[in-house]
Coordinates of C-alpha atoms in Angstrom, one line a residue:
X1 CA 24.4 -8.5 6.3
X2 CA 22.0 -6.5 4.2
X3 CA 18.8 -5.3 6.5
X4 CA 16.4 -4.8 3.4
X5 CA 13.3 -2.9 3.3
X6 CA 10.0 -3.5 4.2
X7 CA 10.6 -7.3 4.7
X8 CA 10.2 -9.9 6.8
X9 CA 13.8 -10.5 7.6
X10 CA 13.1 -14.0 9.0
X11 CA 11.1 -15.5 6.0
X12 CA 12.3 -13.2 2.9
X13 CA 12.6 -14.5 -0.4
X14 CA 16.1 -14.7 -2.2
X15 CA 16.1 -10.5 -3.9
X16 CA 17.2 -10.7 -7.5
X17 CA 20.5 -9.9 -8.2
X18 CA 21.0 -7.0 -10.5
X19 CA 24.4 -7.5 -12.8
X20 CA 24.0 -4.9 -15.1
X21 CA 21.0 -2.4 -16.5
X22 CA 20.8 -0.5 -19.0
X23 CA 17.2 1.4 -21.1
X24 CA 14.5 -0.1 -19.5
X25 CA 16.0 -3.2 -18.7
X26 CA 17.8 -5.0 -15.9
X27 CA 19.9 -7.7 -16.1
X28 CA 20.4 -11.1 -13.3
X29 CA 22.6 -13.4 -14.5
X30 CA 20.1 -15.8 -16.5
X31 CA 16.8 -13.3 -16.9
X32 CA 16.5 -9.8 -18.8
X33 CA 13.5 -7.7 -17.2
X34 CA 11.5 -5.1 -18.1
X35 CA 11.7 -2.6 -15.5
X36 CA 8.1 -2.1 -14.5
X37 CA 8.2 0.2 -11.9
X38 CA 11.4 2.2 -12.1
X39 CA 13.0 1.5 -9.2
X40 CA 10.2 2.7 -6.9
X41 CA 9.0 5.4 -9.9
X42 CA 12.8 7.6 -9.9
X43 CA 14.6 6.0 -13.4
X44 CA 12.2 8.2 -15.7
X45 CA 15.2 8.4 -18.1
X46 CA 16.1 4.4 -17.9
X47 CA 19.3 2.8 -16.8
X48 CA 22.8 3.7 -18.2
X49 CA 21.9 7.4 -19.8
X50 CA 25.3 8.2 -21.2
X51 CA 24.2 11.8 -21.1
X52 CA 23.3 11.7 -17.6
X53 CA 26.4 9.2 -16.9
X54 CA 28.8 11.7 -18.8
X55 CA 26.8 14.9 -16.2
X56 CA 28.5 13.1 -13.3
X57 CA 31.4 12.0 -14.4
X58 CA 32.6 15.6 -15.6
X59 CA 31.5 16.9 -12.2
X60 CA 32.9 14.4 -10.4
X61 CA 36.3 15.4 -12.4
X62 CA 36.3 19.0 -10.6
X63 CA 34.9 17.9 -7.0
X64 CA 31.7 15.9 -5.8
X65 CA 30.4 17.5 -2.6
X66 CA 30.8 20.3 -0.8
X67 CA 28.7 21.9 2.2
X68 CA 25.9 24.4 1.6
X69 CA 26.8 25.7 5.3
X70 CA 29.2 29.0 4.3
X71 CA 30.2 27.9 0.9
X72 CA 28.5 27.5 -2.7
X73 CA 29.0 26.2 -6.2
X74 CA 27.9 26.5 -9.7
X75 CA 25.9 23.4 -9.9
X76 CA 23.5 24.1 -6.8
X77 CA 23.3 27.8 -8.3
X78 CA 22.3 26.6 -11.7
X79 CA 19.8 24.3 -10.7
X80 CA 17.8 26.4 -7.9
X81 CA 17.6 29.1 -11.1
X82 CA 16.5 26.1 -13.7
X83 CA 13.6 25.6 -10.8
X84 CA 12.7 28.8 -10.5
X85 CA 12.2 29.2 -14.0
X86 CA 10.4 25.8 -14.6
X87 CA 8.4 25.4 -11.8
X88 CA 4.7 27.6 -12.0
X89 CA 3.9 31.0 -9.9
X90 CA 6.6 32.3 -7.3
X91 CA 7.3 28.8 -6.3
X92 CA 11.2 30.3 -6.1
X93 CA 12.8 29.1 -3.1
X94 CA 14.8 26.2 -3.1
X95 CA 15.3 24.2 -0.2
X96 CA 17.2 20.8 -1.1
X97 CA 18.1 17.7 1.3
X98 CA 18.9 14.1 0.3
X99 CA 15.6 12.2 0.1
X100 CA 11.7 13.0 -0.6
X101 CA 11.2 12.0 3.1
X102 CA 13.4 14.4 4.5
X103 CA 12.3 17.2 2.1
X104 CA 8.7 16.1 3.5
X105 CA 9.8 17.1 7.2
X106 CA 11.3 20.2 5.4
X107 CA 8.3 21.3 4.2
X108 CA 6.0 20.6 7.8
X109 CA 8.6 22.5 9.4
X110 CA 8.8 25.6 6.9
X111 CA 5.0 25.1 7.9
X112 CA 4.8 25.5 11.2
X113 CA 7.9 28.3 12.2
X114 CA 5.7 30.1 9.5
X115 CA 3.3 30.7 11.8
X116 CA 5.4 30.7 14.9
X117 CA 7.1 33.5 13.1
X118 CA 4.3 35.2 12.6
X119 CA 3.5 35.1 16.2
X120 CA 0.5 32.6 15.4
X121 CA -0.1 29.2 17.3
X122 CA -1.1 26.2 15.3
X123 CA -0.1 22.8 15.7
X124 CA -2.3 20.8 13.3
X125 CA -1.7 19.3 10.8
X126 CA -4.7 18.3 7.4
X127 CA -4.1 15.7 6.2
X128 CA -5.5 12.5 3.5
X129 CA -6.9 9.2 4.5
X130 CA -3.9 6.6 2.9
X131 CA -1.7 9.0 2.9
X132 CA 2.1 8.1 2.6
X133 CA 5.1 10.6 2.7
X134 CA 8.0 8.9 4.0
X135 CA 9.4 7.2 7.1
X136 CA 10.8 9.4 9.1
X137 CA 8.7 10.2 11.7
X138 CA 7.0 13.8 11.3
X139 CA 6.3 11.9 7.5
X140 CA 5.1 9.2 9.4
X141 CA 2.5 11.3 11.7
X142 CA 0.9 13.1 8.3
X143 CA 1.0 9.3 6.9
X144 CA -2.3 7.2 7.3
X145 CA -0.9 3.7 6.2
X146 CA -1.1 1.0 9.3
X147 CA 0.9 -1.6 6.8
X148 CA 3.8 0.7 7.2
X149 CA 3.8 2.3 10.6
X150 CA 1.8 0.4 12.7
X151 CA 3.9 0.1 14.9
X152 CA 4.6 3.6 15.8
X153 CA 0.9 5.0 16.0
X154 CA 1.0 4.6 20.0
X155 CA 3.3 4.9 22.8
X156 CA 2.8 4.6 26.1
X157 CA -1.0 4.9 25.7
X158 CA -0.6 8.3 23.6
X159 CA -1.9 8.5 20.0
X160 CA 1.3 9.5 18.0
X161 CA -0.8 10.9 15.2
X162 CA -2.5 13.7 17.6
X163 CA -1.5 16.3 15.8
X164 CA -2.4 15.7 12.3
X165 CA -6.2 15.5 11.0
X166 CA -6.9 12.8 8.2
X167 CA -9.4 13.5 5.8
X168 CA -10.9 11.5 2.3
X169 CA -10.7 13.2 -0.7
X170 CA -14.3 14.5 -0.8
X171 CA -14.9 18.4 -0.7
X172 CA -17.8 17.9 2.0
X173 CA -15.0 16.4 4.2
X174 CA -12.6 19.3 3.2
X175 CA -15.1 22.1 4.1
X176 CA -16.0 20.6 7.3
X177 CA -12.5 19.7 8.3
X178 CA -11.7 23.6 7.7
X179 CA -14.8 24.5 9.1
X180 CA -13.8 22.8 12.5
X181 CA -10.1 23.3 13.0
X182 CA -8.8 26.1 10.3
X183 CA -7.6 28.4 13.1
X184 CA -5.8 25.7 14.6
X185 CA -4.3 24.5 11.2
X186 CA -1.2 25.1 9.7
X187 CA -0.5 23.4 6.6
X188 CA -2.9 20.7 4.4
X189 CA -0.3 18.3 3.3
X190 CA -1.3 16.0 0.5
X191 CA 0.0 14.2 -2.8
X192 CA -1.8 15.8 -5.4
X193 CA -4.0 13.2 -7.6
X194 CA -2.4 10.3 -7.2
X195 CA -2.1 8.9 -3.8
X196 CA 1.3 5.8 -4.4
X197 CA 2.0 3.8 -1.8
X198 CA -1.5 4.5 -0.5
X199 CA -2.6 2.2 -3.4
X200 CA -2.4 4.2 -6.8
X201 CA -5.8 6.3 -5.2
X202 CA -6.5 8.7 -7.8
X203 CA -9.1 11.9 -7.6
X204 CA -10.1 15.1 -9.2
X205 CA -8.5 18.0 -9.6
X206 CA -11.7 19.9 -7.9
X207 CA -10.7 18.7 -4.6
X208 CA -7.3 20.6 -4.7
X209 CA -8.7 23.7 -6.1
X210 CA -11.0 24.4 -3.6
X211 CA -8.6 23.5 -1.4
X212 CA -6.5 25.8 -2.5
X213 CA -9.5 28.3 -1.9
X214 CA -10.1 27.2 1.7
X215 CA -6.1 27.5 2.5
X216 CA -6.0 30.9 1.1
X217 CA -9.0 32.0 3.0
X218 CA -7.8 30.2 6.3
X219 CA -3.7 31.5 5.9
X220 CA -3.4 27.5 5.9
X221 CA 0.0 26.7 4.0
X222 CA -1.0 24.6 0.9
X223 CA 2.0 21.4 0.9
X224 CA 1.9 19.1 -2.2
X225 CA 4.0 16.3 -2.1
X226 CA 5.2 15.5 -5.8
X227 CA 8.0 13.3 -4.5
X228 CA 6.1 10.4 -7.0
X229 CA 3.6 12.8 -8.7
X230 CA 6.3 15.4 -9.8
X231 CA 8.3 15.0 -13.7
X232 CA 4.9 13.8 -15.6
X233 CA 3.4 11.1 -13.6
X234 CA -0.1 12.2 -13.1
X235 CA 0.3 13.2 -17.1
X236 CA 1.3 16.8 -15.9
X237 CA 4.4 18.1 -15.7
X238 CA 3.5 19.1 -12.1
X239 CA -0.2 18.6 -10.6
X240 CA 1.2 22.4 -9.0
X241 CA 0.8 23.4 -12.4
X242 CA -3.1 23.3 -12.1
X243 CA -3.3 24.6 -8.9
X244 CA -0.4 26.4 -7.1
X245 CA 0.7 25.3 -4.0
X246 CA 2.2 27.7 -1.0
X247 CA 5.3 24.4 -1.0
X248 CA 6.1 21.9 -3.6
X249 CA 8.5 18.7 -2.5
X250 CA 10.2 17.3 -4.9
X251 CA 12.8 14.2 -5.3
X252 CA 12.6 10.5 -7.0
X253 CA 12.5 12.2 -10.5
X254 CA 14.8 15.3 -9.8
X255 CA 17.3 13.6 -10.7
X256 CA 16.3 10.7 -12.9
X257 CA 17.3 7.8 -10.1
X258 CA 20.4 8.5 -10.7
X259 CA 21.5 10.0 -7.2
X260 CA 19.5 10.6 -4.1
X261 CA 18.3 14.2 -4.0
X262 CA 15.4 16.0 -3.1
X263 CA 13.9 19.8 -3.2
X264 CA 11.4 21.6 -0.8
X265 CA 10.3 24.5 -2.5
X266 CA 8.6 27.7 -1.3
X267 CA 6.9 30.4 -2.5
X268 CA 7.3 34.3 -1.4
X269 CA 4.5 34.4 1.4
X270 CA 6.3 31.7 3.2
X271 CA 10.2 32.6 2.4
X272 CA 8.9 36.3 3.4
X273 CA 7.8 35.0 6.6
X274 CA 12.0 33.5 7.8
X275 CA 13.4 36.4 6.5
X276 CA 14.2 39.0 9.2
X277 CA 17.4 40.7 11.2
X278 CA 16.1 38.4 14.1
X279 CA 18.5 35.3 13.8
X280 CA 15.4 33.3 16.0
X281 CA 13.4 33.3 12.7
X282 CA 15.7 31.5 10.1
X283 CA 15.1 28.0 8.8
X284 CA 17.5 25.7 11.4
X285 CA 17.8 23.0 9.2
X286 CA 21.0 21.6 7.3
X287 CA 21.4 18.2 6.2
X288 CA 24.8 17.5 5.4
X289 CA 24.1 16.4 1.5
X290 CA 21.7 19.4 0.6
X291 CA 22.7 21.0 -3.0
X292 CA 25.1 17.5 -3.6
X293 CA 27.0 18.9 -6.7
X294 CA 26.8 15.8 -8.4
X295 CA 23.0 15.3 -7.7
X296 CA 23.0 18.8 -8.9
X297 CA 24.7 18.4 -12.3
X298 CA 22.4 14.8 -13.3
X299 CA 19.6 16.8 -12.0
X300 CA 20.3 19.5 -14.2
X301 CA 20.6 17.3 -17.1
X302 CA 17.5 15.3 -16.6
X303 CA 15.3 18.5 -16.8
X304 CA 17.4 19.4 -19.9
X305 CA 16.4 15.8 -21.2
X306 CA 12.4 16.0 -20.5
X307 CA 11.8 19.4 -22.1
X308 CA 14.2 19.1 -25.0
X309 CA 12.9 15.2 -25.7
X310 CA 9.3 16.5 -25.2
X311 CA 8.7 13.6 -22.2
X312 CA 5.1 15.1 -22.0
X313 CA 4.1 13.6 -25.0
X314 CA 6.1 10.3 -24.1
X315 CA 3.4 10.1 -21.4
X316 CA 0.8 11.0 -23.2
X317 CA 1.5 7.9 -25.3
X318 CA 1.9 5.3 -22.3
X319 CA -0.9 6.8 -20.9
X320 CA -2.9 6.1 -24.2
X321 CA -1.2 2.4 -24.5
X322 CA -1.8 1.5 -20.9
X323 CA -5.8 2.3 -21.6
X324 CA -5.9 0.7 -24.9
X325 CA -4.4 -2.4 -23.1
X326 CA -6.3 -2.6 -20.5
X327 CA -10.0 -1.8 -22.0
X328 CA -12.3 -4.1 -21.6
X329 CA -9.9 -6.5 -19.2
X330 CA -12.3 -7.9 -16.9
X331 CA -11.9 -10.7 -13.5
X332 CA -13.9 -11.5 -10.8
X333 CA -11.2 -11.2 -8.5
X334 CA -10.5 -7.2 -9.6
X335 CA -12.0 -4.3 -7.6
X336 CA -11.0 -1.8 -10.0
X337 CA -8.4 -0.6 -13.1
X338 CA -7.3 2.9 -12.4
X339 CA -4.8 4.8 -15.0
X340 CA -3.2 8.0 -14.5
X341 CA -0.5 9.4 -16.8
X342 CA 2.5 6.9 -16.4
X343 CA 0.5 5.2 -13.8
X344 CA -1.8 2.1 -14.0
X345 CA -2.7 -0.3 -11.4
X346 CA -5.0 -2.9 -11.0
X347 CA -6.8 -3.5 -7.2
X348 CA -7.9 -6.9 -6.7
X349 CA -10.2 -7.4 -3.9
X350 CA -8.4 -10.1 -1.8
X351 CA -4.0 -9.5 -1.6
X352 CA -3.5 -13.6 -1.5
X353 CA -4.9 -13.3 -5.1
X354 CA -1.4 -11.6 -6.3
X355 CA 0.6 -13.9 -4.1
X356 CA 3.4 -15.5 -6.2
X357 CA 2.8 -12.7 -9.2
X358 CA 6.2 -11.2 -8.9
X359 CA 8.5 -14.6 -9.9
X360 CA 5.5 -15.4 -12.2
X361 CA 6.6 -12.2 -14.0
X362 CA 10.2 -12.7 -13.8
X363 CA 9.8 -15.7 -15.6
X364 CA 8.3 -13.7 -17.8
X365 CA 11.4 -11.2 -18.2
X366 CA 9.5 -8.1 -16.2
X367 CA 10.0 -7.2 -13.0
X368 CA 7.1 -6.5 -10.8
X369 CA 6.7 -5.5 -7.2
X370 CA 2.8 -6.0 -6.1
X371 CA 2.1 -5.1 -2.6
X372 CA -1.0 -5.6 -0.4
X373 CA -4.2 -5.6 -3.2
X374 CA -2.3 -3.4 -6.2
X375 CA -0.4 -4.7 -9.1
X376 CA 0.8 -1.7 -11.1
X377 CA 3.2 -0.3 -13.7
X378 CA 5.1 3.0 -13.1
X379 CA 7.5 2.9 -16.3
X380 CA 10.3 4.8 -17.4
X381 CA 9.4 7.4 -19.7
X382 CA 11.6 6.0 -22.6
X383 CA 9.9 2.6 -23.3
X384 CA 9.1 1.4 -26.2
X385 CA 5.3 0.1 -27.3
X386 CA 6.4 -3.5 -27.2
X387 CA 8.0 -3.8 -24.2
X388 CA 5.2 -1.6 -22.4
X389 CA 2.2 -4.1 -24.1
X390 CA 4.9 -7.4 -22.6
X391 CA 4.1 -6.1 -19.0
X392 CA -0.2 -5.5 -19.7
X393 CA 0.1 -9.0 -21.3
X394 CA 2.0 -10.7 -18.3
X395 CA -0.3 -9.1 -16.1
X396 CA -3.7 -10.7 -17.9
X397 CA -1.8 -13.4 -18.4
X398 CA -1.6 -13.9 -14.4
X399 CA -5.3 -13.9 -14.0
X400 CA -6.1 -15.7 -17.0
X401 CA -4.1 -18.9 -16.1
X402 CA -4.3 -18.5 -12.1

């Protein structure tokens, strides 16, 4: 039996069956949907790509996987060189694994051997207020979302989030946080903009950049989590591209949905800081997946895809649709429109008011997935006008005739 996903196993509702997909649609056997949310925001390229099919198939033809540990291919090699040459600054090291989660605990432990390498002690963590960054659980202590791990913030009486700090996205709050506990700090983790599972909680650029300012000052490693934010969705290529991160995680997107992958990736201060003749200070950590030569090739054709199809302006476009659509739209029951890029989401002040939205929009032919107060839309890059004004319409429509 299937275990699914956050779910009540007990009083679940029937999941759609899924018999084919292909653009921006999926298929059960008596609806066709518009995928509104991109299987959790990875299929920027849609279903069914034949280019990105083709990528895996022809490396499947000459081997799928083989371990990073003592041996290397062409694949992994060409795509840690594409990174280094797309990604902004010296952000040159890659680091891959085989989710955004595990690339998240990547990244806090590049953090804090940094500083044990350096001979320096400092075991906290900076952190935002509704933050998410995975499940596991050092992604889960830098997390600040009770709906998803409740259940893990105590034990036995001790606060399992001791060592990370949670802060809003106010530069008062910032200064004083660094004020307080920068010696004792040794990485501000955060996802840059656009806060996902956390609600779709967007803020200004000015927060990162004097963070960046107060990291530098501090020797506090800078982390941005682009897992969701990474590949256009904040309507930047990268929000690292604004202001330069010491690590930059990256996944979802990497390689267009089409196979779990993820990259950490550091700059020169921090690589600088593992490499040594003492053996004590390399980076222990293997997964057995990291550099997946398939992952590799799709990943390698997906970046090939968004610069030579000019995605950028693709988003630009659903960004400018999304507003257009939603001007003016206006409900009691809303606390607040926000759009982003290829984000936009709707918070409604109580949750039972979306209860019942997502068959509402299956009937409909889209496919939604609401949770807590937000309905949103995180589409694939490739849709059309039409189909991307069908899901604004079917969500007015909900409030309109609820």
């Amino acid at each position: 039996m299937i275990w699914y996903p956050y779910q009540q196993m007990k009083n679940m509702k029937e999941p759609y069956k899924i018999e084919d997909a292909e653009g921006v649609y999926l298929y059960t056997k008596d609806q066709k949907l518009i995928d509104s949310v991109s299987s959790w925001w990875c299929m920027i390229h849609g279903y069914k790509h034949p280019e990105l099919t083709a990528a895996i198939k022809e490396q499947a033809d000459n081997f799928c996987h083989v371990m990073l540990g003592g041996l290397t291919h062409e694949p992994v090699q060409q795509l840690s060189a594409k990174l280094q040459e797309f990604l902004p600054g010296d952000l040159d090291y890659c680091f891959f694994s085989d989710s955004g989660s595990v690339a998240v605990e990547v990244s806090l432990k590049m953090a804090l051997q940094y500083h044990v390498n350096k001979g320096n002690k400092r075991t906290l963590v900076l952190a935002l207020n509704r933050a998410y960054h995975g499940d596991t659980f050092k992604a889960m202590e830098v997390g600040d979302d009770e709906d998803y791990h409740f259940a893990f913030e105590q034990k036995d009486g001790v606060d399992q989030k001791a060592g990370c700090i949670h802060i809003p996205t106010t530069i008062p709050a910032l200064e004083e946080a660094f004020a307080r506990y920068h010696d004792q700090l040794n990485s501000f983790i955060v996802e840059p903009l656009l806060q996902g599972a956390g609600g779709m909680q967007m803020y200004d650029v000015s927060f990162l950049q004097r963070a960046r300012e107060l990291c530098s000052q501090y020797d506090v490693l800078l982390i941005f989590d682009e897992v969701a934010t990474g590949f256009g969705r904040t309507g930047n290529r990268f929000v690292a591209d604004l202001v330069l991160p010491d690590i930059l995680v990256l996944g979802k997107a990497l390689t267009g949905g089409y196979i779990g992958h993820a990259a950490t990736v550091a700059n020169h201060k921090v690589y600088d800081a593992f490499y040594s003749d003492d053996d004590r200070k390399a980076l222990m950590h293997g997964p057995t997946f990291m550099g997946n030569a398939l992952a590799c090739a799709v990943a390698l054709k997906g970046i090939e895809i968004f610069e030579r199809e000019d995605y950028m302006a693709k988003i630009k476009r659903i960004d400018a649709i999304s507003r257009r659509e939603l001007a003016g739209f206006a409900d009691e029951r809303i606390q607040e429109i926000r759009i982003m890029g290829g984000c936009a989401c709707i918070e409604v002040k109580n949750p039972d008011t979306l209860r019942g939205y997502q068959q509402f929009a299956y009937e409909r032919g889209v496919f939604s997935r609401p949770f807590l107060s937000y309905m949103y839309s995180m589409v694939p890059y490739i849709i059309e006008e039409e189909p991307l004004v069908k899901i604004f319409d079917t969500m007015k429509a909900w409030f309109k005739e609820h």
